[in-house]
Amino acid sequence: INQNLKQRQVASLDLLYWSHPLKDFSLPLNFDNKQLATCICSMATSGTGIGSMLPDPCTSDMAYPCNTTSINVVSLSLACSGIALLMAIFLTKKLRSYERGTTEMNKLCDKIKSGARAFLVTEYKYLTMFVLCVFAVLVIIYTLDPPSNLLTLTDNPDRLDGIRAGACFIGGAFLSASAGWAGMSVATDANVRTTQAADKQGLSVALRVAFTGGAVMGFTVVGLGLAGLSFFFWLMTLNRSVGDLADEKAAAMSLIAAVDSLASFGFGASSIALFARVAGGIYTKAADVGADLVGKVEMDIPEDDPRNPAVIADNVGDNVGDVAGMGADLFESFVGSIIAAATLANGNAVKVALPFWIAGAGIVASLVGFYAVSTKDGANQRQLMMALHKGVISSSVLVLAFSAIIVSQFFPGDESTEGWKIFACIAIGLIAGILIGQATEYYTSYSFWPTQSITEAGVTGPATVIIQGLGIGMMSCVPPVMIIVATILGCNALSGDYGVAMAAVGMLSTLGVTLATDAYGPIADNAGGIAEMAELEERVRETTDALDALGNTTAATGKGFAIGSAVLTSLSLLTAFKDKAQVFTADIGDPVVLSGVLFGAMLPFLFAALTMLSVQKAAGAIIIEVRRQFATIDGLREGTAEADSDRCVAISTQSSVEEMILPGVYAVLSPLMAGLLIGPKCLTGMLGGAIASGMMLAIMMANAGGAWDNSKKYIEIEGACGGKGTTTHKACVVGDTVGDPFKDTSGPSLNILIKLMSMVSLTAAPIIRGWSDWQFWYWGLLPIGLCAIATVLVHHFYWKNTQDIAAPIDDVVKDVPLAKDLETPAAEGQAS
């Protein structure tokens, strides 16, 4: 090969092969790498130049859209993203027109908002250092070894590739963080207005207020994501050096190089999403578990009772975990699906533009879907859920109509057959997302048998609640997996890898309204907490409880939707990585590939274990602090003194930020360990194993946690099994406490894990391109060493001095009464 091609041409064997016009019949289906090399050598020696083999089916004399420019590729997406941001501004002003309520309600709301802002400021300080370090690494590596040089085959390397990669990484990280901040700010303002609406105007208006707050988050995420991605794509096409190629070939190479740079944009968004989800999840569940175990179990006081010092921290956690964290998660899925589809388009201008235009059309459809959401006072859970379904279904129908119009314009004449196959893939992805949501709703809503069976299991105690919940969670994996498998096989048969990627784009096209139904949940939860802490009438709490129970179901549905979209996006990114890293085959019988599969399948369990243990550790610190305050603040139990909630907020903030470091380090460095130490084949296997096991574990944990939570709500709202205060209720409270880190910390973080590892791999693909197994193994020692150093430092500074929650209580505080001891004044002096 070296005798017939230059070194860089050898590095581009996959480009030569996959773009050759005779590839479909000149090679046998079972060709191996030797046959492929022989074929490429024959093409090279026969005078077939690389310029004639570029993957651009359009010629210069063809009409629009084949001869479109880069700005036209993103024209509709830029316009629609602007509409989304304007809609977010309009809804914010509309939200502020609703009343905020009493002075006490506003005081509580301000505490929640200040706590959420303090957490995000602290988290973003840590993340700023991480972002700057990665930025420097990307700039150095890709300046010294520009990846676009492999495409253009020029003798003068384009040293601007490093700046391009670094700028895209910074842009993705900044916009992801901005989306989380904006959503948190609006959600912490909407909660008190929802409480006031529930008090003065009833269920229908309260639903509208909470859903409006969630919609601001939804339109902000899709607006910032699509605007940022479109702008950086256009920016990456400028000043490209493409050698002595013809104009149409130069345009195709420019598109390929620009899309390759966008992998760094996705890397930045994924990084922020992972840290935001992990840290936010640890924060919210540490405060929640601490508040429940001391407040409900030990002190026997109601949920969200103002006497509980951890209640404010619990409500803060709902915003930083379920709003900011989920927003960053779906921001990354949204842009990641577009990046994957554009990468697999391989320089075809029409196919590069299609995901941008479909995403833009989805924004317009989501606008209509938002106004379709409404209900009536006194609605039950089924009616409330149907009110939200109307928004999702109406926007989905509109997306299909818009997609049909776009496809008919993009694929005219003889190409219409291919276009309608891609349209079918978009429709399949959209329908798959809806079906996954329905399946998740069935397993997590107390309107159906699975969750009701967990409540009934509570009659015999908490152990059977845990057993039943785990069984329901495992069983809930079956429908989503069958749906995803059918989607992958169907789309692959219709339009290959590109069709699978477009299915992910279709599934996420209505994210504006889908995320609104998800972000609505924590707003309703906060509204109930404010109603309880402000000691409003019981009818107000009943209204907010109905909204909160619906929010638990929509949150679980949103998590199922996020997991399904993450799997499709990760699979597309994996395919793109194989192409860029020149992995022609990945035989599962190859020991190197199988070893990667096993290692990758282990990673989600390690990641889930670390986050679960972090919740336990952080919750222990909260429990100790809450016990201390009940023991040392005179009048706190009687309600005549005010709890020091700021202390719990500070503990949760510090603990969650400390605990996010190690899972994040492992997630970022694991792909580099496998890829640099062993090679791209092992990394391909690792990604496949992580996607498979990560999906199963994420679905099981998210759905089991949601079902445990709603089994408790079934008793509290519907009065099942005797209602509140019964032994069945207490058993279900234990199940809810176990399920909290399942559904809000570990489960949701796993879908970001598989996307982040896929995006890191795609970003690093030019570095390990064409490597054989163990070829440059010594470079793999660098990420291994960094992991070891991080583990030692985290253990020394954060794990070594962990407080022993099992130690005698007298070692921490004195005279903390048990709940049973509060019944008589004479027992007040007894120690806990």
JSON list of C-alpha atoms in Angstrom, two decimals, residues 277-428:
[
{"chain": "A", "resi": 277, "resn": "ARG", "atom": "CA", "xyz": [-26.80, 15.44, 36.48]},
{"chain": "A", "resi": 278, "resn": "VAL", "atom": "CA", "xyz": [-24.52, 13.65, 38.94]},
{"chain": "A", "resi": 279, "resn": "ALA", "atom": "CA", "xyz": [-23.95, 16.59, 41.27]},
{"chain": "A", "resi": 280, "resn": "GLY", "atom": "CA", "xyz": [-27.59, 17.70, 41.10]},
{"chain": "A", "resi": 281, "resn": "GLY", "atom": "CA", "xyz": [-28.82, 14.17, 41.67]},
{"chain": "A", "resi": 282, "resn": "ILE", "atom": "CA", "xyz": [-26.56, 13.67, 44.69]},
{"chain": "A", "resi": 283, "resn": "TYR", "atom": "CA", "xyz": [-27.65, 17.03, 46.08]},
{"chain": "A", "resi": 284, "resn": "THR", "atom": "CA", "xyz": [-31.38, 16.46, 45.76]},
{"chain": "A", "resi": 285, "resn": "LYS", "atom": "CA", "xyz": [-31.42, 12.88, 47.02]},
{"chain": "A", "resi": 286, "resn": "ALA", "atom": "CA", "xyz": [-29.02, 13.50, 49.89]},
{"chain": "A", "resi": 287, "resn": "ALA", "atom": "CA", "xyz": [-31.31, 16.25, 51.16]},
{"chain": "A", "resi": 288, "resn": "ASP", "atom": "CA", "xyz": [-34.45, 14.24, 50.41]},
{"chain": "A", "resi": 289, "resn": "VAL", "atom": "CA", "xyz": [-33.26, 11.06, 52.12]},
{"chain": "A", "resi": 290, "resn": "GLY", "atom": "CA", "xyz": [-31.91, 13.01, 55.10]},
{"chain": "A", "resi": 291, "resn": "ALA", "atom": "CA", "xyz": [-35.13, 14.98, 55.49]},
{"chain": "A", "resi": 292, "resn": "ASP", "atom": "CA", "xyz": [-37.33, 11.88, 55.21]},
{"chain": "A", "resi": 293, "resn": "LEU", "atom": "CA", "xyz": [-35.36, 9.59, 57.53]},
{"chain": "A", "resi": 294, "resn": "VAL", "atom": "CA", "xyz": [-35.11, 12.10, 60.36]},
{"chain": "A", "resi": 295, "resn": "GLY", "atom": "CA", "xyz": [-38.34, 13.99, 59.76]},
{"chain": "A", "resi": 296, "resn": "LYS", "atom": "CA", "xyz": [-40.79, 11.28, 58.77]},
{"chain": "A", "resi": 297, "resn": "VAL", "atom": "CA", "xyz": [-39.30, 8.21, 60.40]},
{"chain": "A", "resi": 298, "resn": "GLU", "atom": "CA", "xyz": [-37.54, 9.47, 63.54]},
{"chain": "A", "resi": 299, "resn": "MET", "atom": "CA", "xyz": [-39.50, 12.63, 64.39]},
{"chain": "A", "resi": 300, "resn": "ASP", "atom": "CA", "xyz": [-42.82, 11.54, 62.86]},
{"chain": "A", "resi": 301, "resn": "ILE", "atom": "CA", "xyz": [-43.53, 14.94, 61.31]},
{"chain": "A", "resi": 302, "resn": "PRO", "atom": "CA", "xyz": [-45.15, 15.48, 57.88]},
{"chain": "A", "resi": 303, "resn": "GLU", "atom": "CA", "xyz": [-43.29, 15.80, 54.63]},
{"chain": "A", "resi": 304, "resn": "ASP", "atom": "CA", "xyz": [-42.09, 19.36, 53.91]},
{"chain": "A", "resi": 305, "resn": "ASP", "atom": "CA", "xyz": [-42.75, 20.38, 57.51]},
{"chain": "A", "resi": 306, "resn": "PRO", "atom": "CA", "xyz": [-41.07, 23.79, 58.15]},
{"chain": "A", "resi": 307, "resn": "ARG", "atom": "CA", "xyz": [-39.56, 22.46, 61.38]},
{"chain": "A", "resi": 308, "resn": "ASN", "atom": "CA", "xyz": [-37.33, 20.11, 59.34]},
{"chain": "A", "resi": 309, "resn": "PRO", "atom": "CA", "xyz": [-34.01, 21.89, 58.62]},
{"chain": "A", "resi": 310, "resn": "ALA", "atom": "CA", "xyz": [-33.46, 19.86, 55.44]},
{"chain": "A", "resi": 311, "resn": "VAL", "atom": "CA", "xyz": [-36.75, 20.74, 53.72]},
{"chain": "A", "resi": 312, "resn": "ILE", "atom": "CA", "xyz": [-35.38, 23.84, 51.96]},
{"chain": "A", "resi": 313, "resn": "ALA", "atom": "CA", "xyz": [-32.37, 21.84, 50.74]},
{"chain": "A", "resi": 314, "resn": "ASP", "atom": "CA", "xyz": [-34.77, 19.16, 49.49]},
{"chain": "A", "resi": 315, "resn": "ASN", "atom": "CA", "xyz": [-36.71, 21.72, 47.46]},
{"chain": "A", "resi": 316, "resn": "VAL", "atom": "CA", "xyz": [-33.49, 23.27, 46.17]},
{"chain": "A", "resi": 317, "resn": "GLY", "atom": "CA", "xyz": [-32.42, 19.83, 45.01]},
{"chain": "A", "resi": 318, "resn": "ASP", "atom": "CA", "xyz": [-35.57, 19.41, 42.91]},
{"chain": "A", "resi": 319, "resn": "ASN", "atom": "CA", "xyz": [-34.48, 22.41, 40.85]},
{"chain": "A", "resi": 320, "resn": "VAL", "atom": "CA", "xyz": [-30.76, 21.71, 40.49]},
{"chain": "A", "resi": 321, "resn": "GLY", "atom": "CA", "xyz": [-31.26, 18.00, 39.82]},
{"chain": "A", "resi": 322, "resn": "ASP", "atom": "CA", "xyz": [-34.54, 17.59, 37.96]},
{"chain": "A", "resi": 323, "resn": "VAL", "atom": "CA", "xyz": [-34.56, 20.95, 36.15]},
{"chain": "A", "resi": 324, "resn": "ALA", "atom": "CA", "xyz": [-30.96, 22.05, 35.55]},
{"chain": "A", "resi": 325, "resn": "GLY", "atom": "CA", "xyz": [-29.66, 18.46, 35.41]},
{"chain": "A", "resi": 326, "resn": "MET", "atom": "CA", "xyz": [-32.38, 17.13, 33.12]},
{"chain": "A", "resi": 327, "resn": "GLY", "atom": "CA", "xyz": [-32.12, 20.22, 30.92]},
{"chain": "A", "resi": 328, "resn": "ALA", "atom": "CA", "xyz": [-28.39, 19.71, 30.42]},
{"chain": "A", "resi": 329, "resn": "ASP", "atom": "CA", "xyz": [-28.99, 15.99, 29.78]},
{"chain": "A", "resi": 330, "resn": "LEU", "atom": "CA", "xyz": [-31.55, 16.51, 27.01]},
{"chain": "A", "resi": 331, "resn": "PHE", "atom": "CA", "xyz": [-29.59, 19.47, 25.62]},
{"chain": "A", "resi": 332, "resn": "GLU", "atom": "CA", "xyz": [-26.76, 17.05, 24.97]},
{"chain": "A", "resi": 333, "resn": "SER", "atom": "CA", "xyz": [-29.09, 14.39, 23.50]},
{"chain": "A", "resi": 334, "resn": "PHE", "atom": "CA", "xyz": [-30.66, 16.98, 21.22]},
{"chain": "A", "resi": 335, "resn": "VAL", "atom": "CA", "xyz": [-27.39, 18.29, 19.77]},
{"chain": "A", "resi": 336, "resn": "GLY", "atom": "CA", "xyz": [-25.77, 14.85, 19.86]},
{"chain": "A", "resi": 337, "resn": "SER", "atom": "CA", "xyz": [-28.45, 13.32, 17.63]},
{"chain": "A", "resi": 338, "resn": "ILE", "atom": "CA", "xyz": [-27.96, 16.10, 15.05]},
{"chain": "A", "resi": 339, "resn": "ILE", "atom": "CA", "xyz": [-24.17, 15.74, 15.17]},
{"chain": "A", "resi": 340, "resn": "ALA", "atom": "CA", "xyz": [-24.41, 11.97, 14.67]},
{"chain": "A", "resi": 341, "resn": "ALA", "atom": "CA", "xyz": [-26.75, 12.28, 11.68]},
{"chain": "A", "resi": 342, "resn": "ALA", "atom": "CA", "xyz": [-24.67, 15.03, 10.07]},
{"chain": "A", "resi": 343, "resn": "THR", "atom": "CA", "xyz": [-21.48, 12.97, 10.56]},
{"chain": "A", "resi": 344, "resn": "LEU", "atom": "CA", "xyz": [-23.00, 9.90, 8.92]},
{"chain": "A", "resi": 345, "resn": "ALA", "atom": "CA", "xyz": [-24.14, 12.07, 5.98]},
{"chain": "A", "resi": 346, "resn": "ASN", "atom": "CA", "xyz": [-20.46, 11.94, 4.88]},
{"chain": "A", "resi": 347, "resn": "GLY", "atom": "CA", "xyz": [-20.41, 15.28, 3.10]},
{"chain": "A", "resi": 348, "resn": "ASN", "atom": "CA", "xyz": [-23.79, 14.99, 1.36]},
{"chain": "A", "resi": 349, "resn": "ALA", "atom": "CA", "xyz": [-25.15, 18.54, 1.65]},
{"chain": "A", "resi": 350, "resn": "VAL", "atom": "CA", "xyz": [-28.78, 17.41, 1.58]},
{"chain": "A", "resi": 351, "resn": "LYS", "atom": "CA", "xyz": [-28.31, 14.82, 4.31]},
{"chain": "A", "resi": 352, "resn": "VAL", "atom": "CA", "xyz": [-26.25, 17.21, 6.42]},
{"chain": "A", "resi": 353, "resn": "ALA", "atom": "CA", "xyz": [-29.01, 19.83, 6.24]},
{"chain": "A", "resi": 354, "resn": "LEU", "atom": "CA", "xyz": [-31.90, 17.43, 6.92]},
{"chain": "A", "resi": 355, "resn": "PRO", "atom": "CA", "xyz": [-31.40, 16.93, 10.71]},
{"chain": "A", "resi": 356, "resn": "PHE", "atom": "CA", "xyz": [-31.03, 20.69, 11.21]},
{"chain": "A", "resi": 357, "resn": "TRP", "atom": "CA", "xyz": [-34.25, 21.38, 9.33]},
{"chain": "A", "resi": 358, "resn": "ILE", "atom": "CA", "xyz": [-36.21, 18.60, 11.06]},
{"chain": "A", "resi": 359, "resn": "ALA", "atom": "CA", "xyz": [-35.11, 19.92, 14.46]},
{"chain": "A", "resi": 360, "resn": "GLY", "atom": "CA", "xyz": [-36.20, 23.42, 13.44]},
{"chain": "A", "resi": 361, "resn": "ALA", "atom": "CA", "xyz": [-39.59, 22.15, 12.28]},
{"chain": "A", "resi": 362, "resn": "GLY", "atom": "CA", "xyz": [-39.95, 20.39, 15.64]},
{"chain": "A", "resi": 363, "resn": "ILE", "atom": "CA", "xyz": [-39.65, 23.73, 17.43]},
{"chain": "A", "resi": 364, "resn": "VAL", "atom": "CA", "xyz": [-42.57, 25.16, 15.45]},
{"chain": "A", "resi": 365, "resn": "ALA", "atom": "CA", "xyz": [-44.62, 22.01, 16.17]},
{"chain": "A", "resi": 366, "resn": "SER", "atom": "CA", "xyz": [-43.80, 22.28, 19.88]},
{"chain": "A", "resi": 367, "resn": "LEU", "atom": "CA", "xyz": [-45.18, 25.82, 19.92]},
{"chain": "A", "resi": 368, "resn": "VAL", "atom": "CA", "xyz": [-48.54, 24.49, 18.81]},
{"chain": "A", "resi": 369, "resn": "GLY", "atom": "CA", "xyz": [-48.31, 21.57, 21.25]},
{"chain": "A", "resi": 370, "resn": "PHE", "atom": "CA", "xyz": [-47.78, 23.93, 24.17]},
{"chain": "A", "resi": 371, "resn": "TYR", "atom": "CA", "xyz": [-51.14, 25.61, 23.62]},
{"chain": "A", "resi": 372, "resn": "ALA", "atom": "CA", "xyz": [-52.91, 22.26, 23.33]},
{"chain": "A", "resi": 373, "resn": "VAL", "atom": "CA", "xyz": [-52.34, 21.50, 27.04]},
{"chain": "A", "resi": 374, "resn": "SER", "atom": "CA", "xyz": [-55.36, 22.22, 29.25]},
{"chain": "A", "resi": 375, "resn": "THR", "atom": "CA", "xyz": [-57.56, 20.50, 31.85]},
{"chain": "A", "resi": 376, "resn": "LYS", "atom": "CA", "xyz": [-60.47, 21.15, 34.19]},
{"chain": "A", "resi": 377, "resn": "ASP", "atom": "CA", "xyz": [-60.76, 21.52, 37.94]},
{"chain": "A", "resi": 378, "resn": "GLY", "atom": "CA", "xyz": [-61.29, 18.27, 39.79]},
{"chain": "A", "resi": 379, "resn": "ALA", "atom": "CA", "xyz": [-59.54, 16.20, 37.12]},
{"chain": "A", "resi": 380, "resn": "ASN", "atom": "CA", "xyz": [-58.20, 12.79, 38.14]},
{"chain": "A", "resi": 381, "resn": "GLN", "atom": "CA", "xyz": [-54.75, 11.44, 37.31]},
{"chain": "A", "resi": 382, "resn": "ARG", "atom": "CA", "xyz": [-55.80, 9.93, 33.99]},
{"chain": "A", "resi": 383, "resn": "GLN", "atom": "CA", "xyz": [-57.37, 13.22, 32.88]},
{"chain": "A", "resi": 384, "resn": "LEU", "atom": "CA", "xyz": [-54.34, 15.22, 33.98]},
{"chain": "A", "resi": 385, "resn": "MET", "atom": "CA", "xyz": [-52.04, 12.90, 32.08]},
{"chain": "A", "resi": 386, "resn": "MET", "atom": "CA", "xyz": [-54.23, 13.13, 29.00]},
{"chain": "A", "resi": 387, "resn": "ALA", "atom": "CA", "xyz": [-53.98, 16.92, 29.20]},
{"chain": "A", "resi": 388, "resn": "LEU", "atom": "CA", "xyz": [-50.21, 16.66, 28.81]},
{"chain": "A", "resi": 389, "resn": "HIS", "atom": "CA", "xyz": [-50.51, 13.94, 26.17]},
{"chain": "A", "resi": 390, "resn": "LYS", "atom": "CA", "xyz": [-52.53, 16.31, 23.98]},
{"chain": "A", "resi": 391, "resn": "GLY", "atom": "CA", "xyz": [-49.54, 18.60, 23.72]},
{"chain": "A", "resi": 392, "resn": "VAL", "atom": "CA", "xyz": [-47.09, 15.83, 22.82]},
{"chain": "A", "resi": 393, "resn": "ILE", "atom": "CA", "xyz": [-49.40, 14.11, 20.33]},
{"chain": "A", "resi": 394, "resn": "SER", "atom": "CA", "xyz": [-50.40, 17.30, 18.51]},
{"chain": "A", "resi": 395, "resn": "SER", "atom": "CA", "xyz": [-46.78, 18.40, 18.14]},
{"chain": "A", "resi": 396, "resn": "SER", "atom": "CA", "xyz": [-45.81, 14.92, 16.90]},
{"chain": "A", "resi": 397, "resn": "VAL", "atom": "CA", "xyz": [-48.46, 14.99, 14.18]},
{"chain": "A", "resi": 398, "resn": "LEU", "atom": "CA", "xyz": [-47.26, 18.40, 13.05]},
{"chain": "A", "resi": 399, "resn": "VAL", "atom": "CA", "xyz": [-43.63, 17.25, 12.94]},
{"chain": "A", "resi": 400, "resn": "LEU", "atom": "CA", "xyz": [-44.61, 14.42, 10.63]},
{"chain": "A", "resi": 401, "resn": "ALA", "atom": "CA", "xyz": [-46.38, 16.86, 8.33]},
{"chain": "A", "resi": 402, "resn": "PHE", "atom": "CA", "xyz": [-43.45, 19.29, 8.30]},
{"chain": "A", "resi": 403, "resn": "SER", "atom": "CA", "xyz": [-41.00, 16.43, 7.74]},
{"chain": "A", "resi": 404, "resn": "ALA", "atom": "CA", "xyz": [-42.96, 15.21, 4.74]},
{"chain": "A", "resi": 405, "resn": "ILE", "atom": "CA", "xyz": [-42.81, 18.68, 3.19]},
{"chain": "A", "resi": 406, "resn": "ILE", "atom": "CA", "xyz": [-39.06, 19.02, 3.82]},
{"chain": "A", "resi": 407, "resn": "VAL", "atom": "CA", "xyz": [-38.28, 15.55, 2.45]},
{"chain": "A", "resi": 408, "resn": "SER", "atom": "CA", "xyz": [-40.34, 16.17, -0.68]},
{"chain": "A", "resi": 409, "resn": "GLN", "atom": "CA", "xyz": [-38.28, 19.30, -1.36]},
{"chain": "A", "resi": 410, "resn": "PHE", "atom": "CA", "xyz": [-34.91, 17.79, -0.47]},
{"chain": "A", "resi": 411, "resn": "PHE", "atom": "CA", "xyz": [-35.29, 14.58, -2.50]},
{"chain": "A", "resi": 412, "resn": "PRO", "atom": "CA", "xyz": [-37.00, 15.36, -5.81]},
{"chain": "A", "resi": 413, "resn": "GLY", "atom": "CA", "xyz": [-37.33, 13.15, -8.86]},
{"chain": "A", "resi": 414, "resn": "ASP", "atom": "CA", "xyz": [-35.36, 9.93, -8.88]},
{"chain": "A", "resi": 415, "resn": "GLU", "atom": "CA", "xyz": [-34.16, 10.48, -5.33]},
{"chain": "A", "resi": 416, "resn": "SER", "atom": "CA", "xyz": [-37.69, 10.58, -3.88]},
{"chain": "A", "resi": 417, "resn": "THR", "atom": "CA", "xyz": [-37.59, 6.88, -2.94]},
{"chain": "A", "resi": 418, "resn": "GLU", "atom": "CA", "xyz": [-34.56, 7.42, -0.74]},
{"chain": "A", "resi": 419, "resn": "GLY", "atom": "CA", "xyz": [-36.15, 10.51, 0.75]},
{"chain": "A", "resi": 420, "resn": "TRP", "atom": "CA", "xyz": [-39.34, 8.73, 1.75]},
{"chain": "A", "resi": 421, "resn": "LYS", "atom": "CA", "xyz": [-37.33, 5.94, 3.33]},
{"chain": "A", "resi": 422, "resn": "ILE", "atom": "CA", "xyz": [-35.59, 8.54, 5.49]},
{"chain": "A", "resi": 423, "resn": "PHE", "atom": "CA", "xyz": [-39.00, 10.07, 6.28]},
{"chain": "A", "resi": 424, "resn": "ALA", "atom": "CA", "xyz": [-40.16, 6.64, 7.44]},
{"chain": "A", "resi": 425, "resn": "CYS", "atom": "CA", "xyz": [-37.15, 6.51, 9.79]},
{"chain": "A", "resi": 426, "resn": "ILE", "atom": "CA", "xyz": [-38.10, 9.92, 11.23]},
{"chain": "A", "resi": 427, "resn": "ALA", "atom": "CA", "xyz": [-41.66, 8.72, 11.78]},
{"chain": "A", "resi": 428, "resn": "ILE", "atom": "CA", "xyz": [-40.47, 5.47, 13.39]}
]
